[in-house]
PDB file of C-alpha atoms in Angstrom:
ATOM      1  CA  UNK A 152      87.865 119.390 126.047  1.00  0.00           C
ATOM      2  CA  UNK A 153      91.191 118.054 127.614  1.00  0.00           C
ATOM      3  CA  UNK A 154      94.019 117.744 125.344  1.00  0.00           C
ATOM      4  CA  UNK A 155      97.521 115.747 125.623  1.00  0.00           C
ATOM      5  CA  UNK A 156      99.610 119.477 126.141  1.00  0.00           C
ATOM      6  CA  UNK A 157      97.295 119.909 129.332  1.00  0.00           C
ATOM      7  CA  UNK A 158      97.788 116.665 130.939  1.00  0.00           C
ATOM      8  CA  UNK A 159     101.286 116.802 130.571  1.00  0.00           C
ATOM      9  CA  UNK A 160     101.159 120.267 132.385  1.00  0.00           C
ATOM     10  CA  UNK A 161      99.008 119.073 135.095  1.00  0.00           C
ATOM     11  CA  UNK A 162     101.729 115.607 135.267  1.00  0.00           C
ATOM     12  CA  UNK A 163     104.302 118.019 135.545  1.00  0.00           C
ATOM     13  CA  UNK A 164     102.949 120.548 137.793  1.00  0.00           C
ATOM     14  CA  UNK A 165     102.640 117.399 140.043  1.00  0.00           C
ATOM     15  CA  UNK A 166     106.224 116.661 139.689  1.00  0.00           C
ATOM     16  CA  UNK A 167     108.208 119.840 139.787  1.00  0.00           C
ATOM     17  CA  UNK A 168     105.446 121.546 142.618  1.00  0.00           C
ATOM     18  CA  UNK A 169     106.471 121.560 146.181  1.00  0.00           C
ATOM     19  CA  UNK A 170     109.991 121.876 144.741  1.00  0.00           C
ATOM     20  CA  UNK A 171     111.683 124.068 147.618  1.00  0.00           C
ATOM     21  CA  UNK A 172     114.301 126.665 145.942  1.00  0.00           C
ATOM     22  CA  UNK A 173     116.468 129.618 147.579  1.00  0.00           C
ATOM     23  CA  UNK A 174     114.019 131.888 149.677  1.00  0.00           C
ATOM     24  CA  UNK A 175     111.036 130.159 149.296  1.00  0.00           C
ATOM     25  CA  UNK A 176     108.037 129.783 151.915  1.00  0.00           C
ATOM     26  CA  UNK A 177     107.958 126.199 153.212  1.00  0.00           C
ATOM     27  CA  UNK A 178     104.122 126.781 153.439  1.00  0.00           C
ATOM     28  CA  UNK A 179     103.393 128.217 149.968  1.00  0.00           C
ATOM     29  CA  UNK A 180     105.349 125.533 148.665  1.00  0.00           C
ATOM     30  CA  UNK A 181     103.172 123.303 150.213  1.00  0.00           C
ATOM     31  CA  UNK A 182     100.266 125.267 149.343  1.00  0.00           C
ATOM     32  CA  UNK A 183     101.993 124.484 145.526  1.00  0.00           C
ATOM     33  CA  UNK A 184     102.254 120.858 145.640  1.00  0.00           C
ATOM     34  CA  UNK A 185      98.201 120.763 147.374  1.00  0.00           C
ATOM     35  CA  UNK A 186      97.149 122.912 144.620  1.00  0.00           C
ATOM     36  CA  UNK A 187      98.731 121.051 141.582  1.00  0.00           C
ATOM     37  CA  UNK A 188      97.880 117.315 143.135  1.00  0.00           C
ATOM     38  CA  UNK A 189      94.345 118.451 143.724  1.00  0.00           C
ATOM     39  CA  UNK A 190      93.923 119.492 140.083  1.00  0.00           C
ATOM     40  CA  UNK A 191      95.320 116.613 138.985  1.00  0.00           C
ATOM     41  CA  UNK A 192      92.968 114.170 140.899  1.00  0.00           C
ATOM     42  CA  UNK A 193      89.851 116.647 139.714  1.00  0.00           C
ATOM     43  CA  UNK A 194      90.800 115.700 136.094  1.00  0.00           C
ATOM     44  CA  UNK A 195      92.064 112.235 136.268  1.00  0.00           C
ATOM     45  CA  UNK A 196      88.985 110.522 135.334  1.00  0.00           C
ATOM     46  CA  UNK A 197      88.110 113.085 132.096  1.00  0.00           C
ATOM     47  CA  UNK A 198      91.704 112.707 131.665  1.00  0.00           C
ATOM     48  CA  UNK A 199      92.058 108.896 131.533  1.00  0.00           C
ATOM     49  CA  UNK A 200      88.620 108.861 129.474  1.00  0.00           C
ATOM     50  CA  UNK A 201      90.129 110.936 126.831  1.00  0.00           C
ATOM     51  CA  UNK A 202      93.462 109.324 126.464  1.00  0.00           C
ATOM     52  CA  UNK A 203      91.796 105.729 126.199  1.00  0.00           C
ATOM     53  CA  UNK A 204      89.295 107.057 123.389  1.00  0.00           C
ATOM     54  CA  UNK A 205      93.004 108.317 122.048  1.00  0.00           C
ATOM     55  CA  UNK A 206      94.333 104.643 122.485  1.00  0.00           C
ATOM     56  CA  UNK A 207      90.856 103.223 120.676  1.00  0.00           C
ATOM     57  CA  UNK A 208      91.638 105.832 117.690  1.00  0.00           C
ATOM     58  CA  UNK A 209      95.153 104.372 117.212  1.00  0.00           C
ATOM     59  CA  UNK A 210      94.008 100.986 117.587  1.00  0.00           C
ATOM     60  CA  UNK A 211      91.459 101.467 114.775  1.00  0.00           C
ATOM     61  CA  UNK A 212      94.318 103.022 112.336  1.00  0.00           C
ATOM     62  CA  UNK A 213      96.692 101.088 113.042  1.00  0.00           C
ATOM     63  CA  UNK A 214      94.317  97.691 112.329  1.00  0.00           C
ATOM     64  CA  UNK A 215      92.694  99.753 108.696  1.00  0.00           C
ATOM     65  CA  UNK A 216      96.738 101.042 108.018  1.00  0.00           C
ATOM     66  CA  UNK A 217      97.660  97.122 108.387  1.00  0.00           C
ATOM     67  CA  UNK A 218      94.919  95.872 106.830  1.00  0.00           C
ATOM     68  CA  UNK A 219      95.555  98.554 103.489  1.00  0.00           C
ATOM     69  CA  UNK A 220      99.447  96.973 103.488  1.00  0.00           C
ATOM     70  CA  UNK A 221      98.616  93.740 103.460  1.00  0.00           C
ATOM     71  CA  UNK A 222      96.137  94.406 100.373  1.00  0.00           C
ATOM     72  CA  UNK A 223      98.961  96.436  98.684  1.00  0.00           C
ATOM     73  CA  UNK A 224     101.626  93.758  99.500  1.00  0.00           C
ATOM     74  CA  UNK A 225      99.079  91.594  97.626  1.00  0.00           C
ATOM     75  CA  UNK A 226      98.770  93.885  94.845  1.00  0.00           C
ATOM     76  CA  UNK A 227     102.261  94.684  94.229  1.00  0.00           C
ATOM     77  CA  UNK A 228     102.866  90.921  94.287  1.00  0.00           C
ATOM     78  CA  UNK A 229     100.289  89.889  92.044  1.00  0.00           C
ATOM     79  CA  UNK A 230     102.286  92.609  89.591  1.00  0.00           C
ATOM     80  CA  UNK A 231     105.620  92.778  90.240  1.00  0.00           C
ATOM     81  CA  UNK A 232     106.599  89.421  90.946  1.00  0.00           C
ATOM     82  CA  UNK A 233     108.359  87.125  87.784  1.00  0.00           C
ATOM     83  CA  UNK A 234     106.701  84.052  89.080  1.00  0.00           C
ATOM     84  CA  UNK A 235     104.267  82.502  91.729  1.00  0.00           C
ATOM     85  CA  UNK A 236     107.954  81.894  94.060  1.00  0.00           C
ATOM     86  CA  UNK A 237     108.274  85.691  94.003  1.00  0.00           C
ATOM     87  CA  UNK A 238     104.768  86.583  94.627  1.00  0.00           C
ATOM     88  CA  UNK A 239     104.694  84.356  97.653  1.00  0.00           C
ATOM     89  CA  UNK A 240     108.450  85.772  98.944  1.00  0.00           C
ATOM     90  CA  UNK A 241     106.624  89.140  98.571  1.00  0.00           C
ATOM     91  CA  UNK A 242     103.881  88.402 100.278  1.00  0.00           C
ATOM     92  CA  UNK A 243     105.757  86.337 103.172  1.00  0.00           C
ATOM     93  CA  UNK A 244     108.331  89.563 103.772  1.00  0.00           C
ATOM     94  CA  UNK A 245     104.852  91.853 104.343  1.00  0.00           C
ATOM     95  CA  UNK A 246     103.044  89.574 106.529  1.00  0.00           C
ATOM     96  CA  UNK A 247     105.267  89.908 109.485  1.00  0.00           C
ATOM     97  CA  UNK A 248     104.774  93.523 109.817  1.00  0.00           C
ATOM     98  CA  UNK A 249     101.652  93.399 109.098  1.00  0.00           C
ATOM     99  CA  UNK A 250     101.156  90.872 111.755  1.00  0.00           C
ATOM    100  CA  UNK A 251     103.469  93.070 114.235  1.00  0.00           C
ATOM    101  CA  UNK A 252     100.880  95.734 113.624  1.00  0.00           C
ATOM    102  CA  UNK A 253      97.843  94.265 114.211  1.00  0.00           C
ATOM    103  CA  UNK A 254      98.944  92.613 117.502  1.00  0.00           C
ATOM    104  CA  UNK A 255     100.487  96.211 118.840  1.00  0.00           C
ATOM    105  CA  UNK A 256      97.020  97.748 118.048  1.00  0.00           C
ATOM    106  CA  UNK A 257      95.387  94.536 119.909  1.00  0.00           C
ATOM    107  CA  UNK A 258      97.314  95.083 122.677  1.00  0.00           C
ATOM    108  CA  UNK A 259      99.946  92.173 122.456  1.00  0.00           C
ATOM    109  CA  UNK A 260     102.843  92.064 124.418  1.00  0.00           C
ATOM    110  CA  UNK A 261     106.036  92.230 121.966  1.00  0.00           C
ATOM    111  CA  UNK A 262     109.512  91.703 122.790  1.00  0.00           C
ATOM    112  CA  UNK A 263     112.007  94.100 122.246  1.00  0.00           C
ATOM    113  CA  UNK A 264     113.796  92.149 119.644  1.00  0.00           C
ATOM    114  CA  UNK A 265     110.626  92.298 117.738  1.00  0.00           C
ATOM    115  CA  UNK A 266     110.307  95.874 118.631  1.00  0.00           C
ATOM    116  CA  UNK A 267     114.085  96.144 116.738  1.00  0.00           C
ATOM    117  CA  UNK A 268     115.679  97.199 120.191  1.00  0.00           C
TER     118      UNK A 268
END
């Protein structure tokens, strides 16, 4: 089973082989940079596979982790709050991260104000 650690080492075999250094053989370099770009392409399809079905995992938590805060927002509201002003202001101040959430784990472009860049 592929994991994250190994496609990182097979991205960064691609990028630091072929690197010439002091005394090195021009040809085994090459040899190298052939050998590391060839295992990459054998694995890129398993690879891309498993990092989607990583994507669809996160999607999934993230929507059930946003979906749990909104219900606790609701609860802690319904509680907490004085009056039916302060139970909405505590629900309104939840929403938008909520929201933020949901849309991330859709797939919706943010900006990077929103991202709090």
């Amino acid at each position: 089973m592929t994991t994250i650690n190994e496609i990182k080492d097979r991205l960064n075999d691609v990028a630091f082989a072929g690197r010439s250094y002091a005394g090195a053989d021009r040809a085994a370099v090459a040899k190298a940079y052939g050998d590391a770009v060839a295992a990459f392409d054998q694995n890129a399809a398993v690879d891309m596979a498993y990092l989607l079905d990583r994507v669809e995992e996160l999607q999934k938590a993230i929507t059930v982790a946003a979906a749990e805060l909104a219900d606790a927002a609701l609860t802690i509201a319904d509680r907490y709050a004085g009056n039916a002003a302060e139970a909405l202001e505590i629900r309104l101040l939840l929403v938008d991260p909520v929201d933020k959430l949901v849309n991330i784990a859709q797939g919706a472009a943010i900006t990077t104000e929103e991202a709090g860049e």
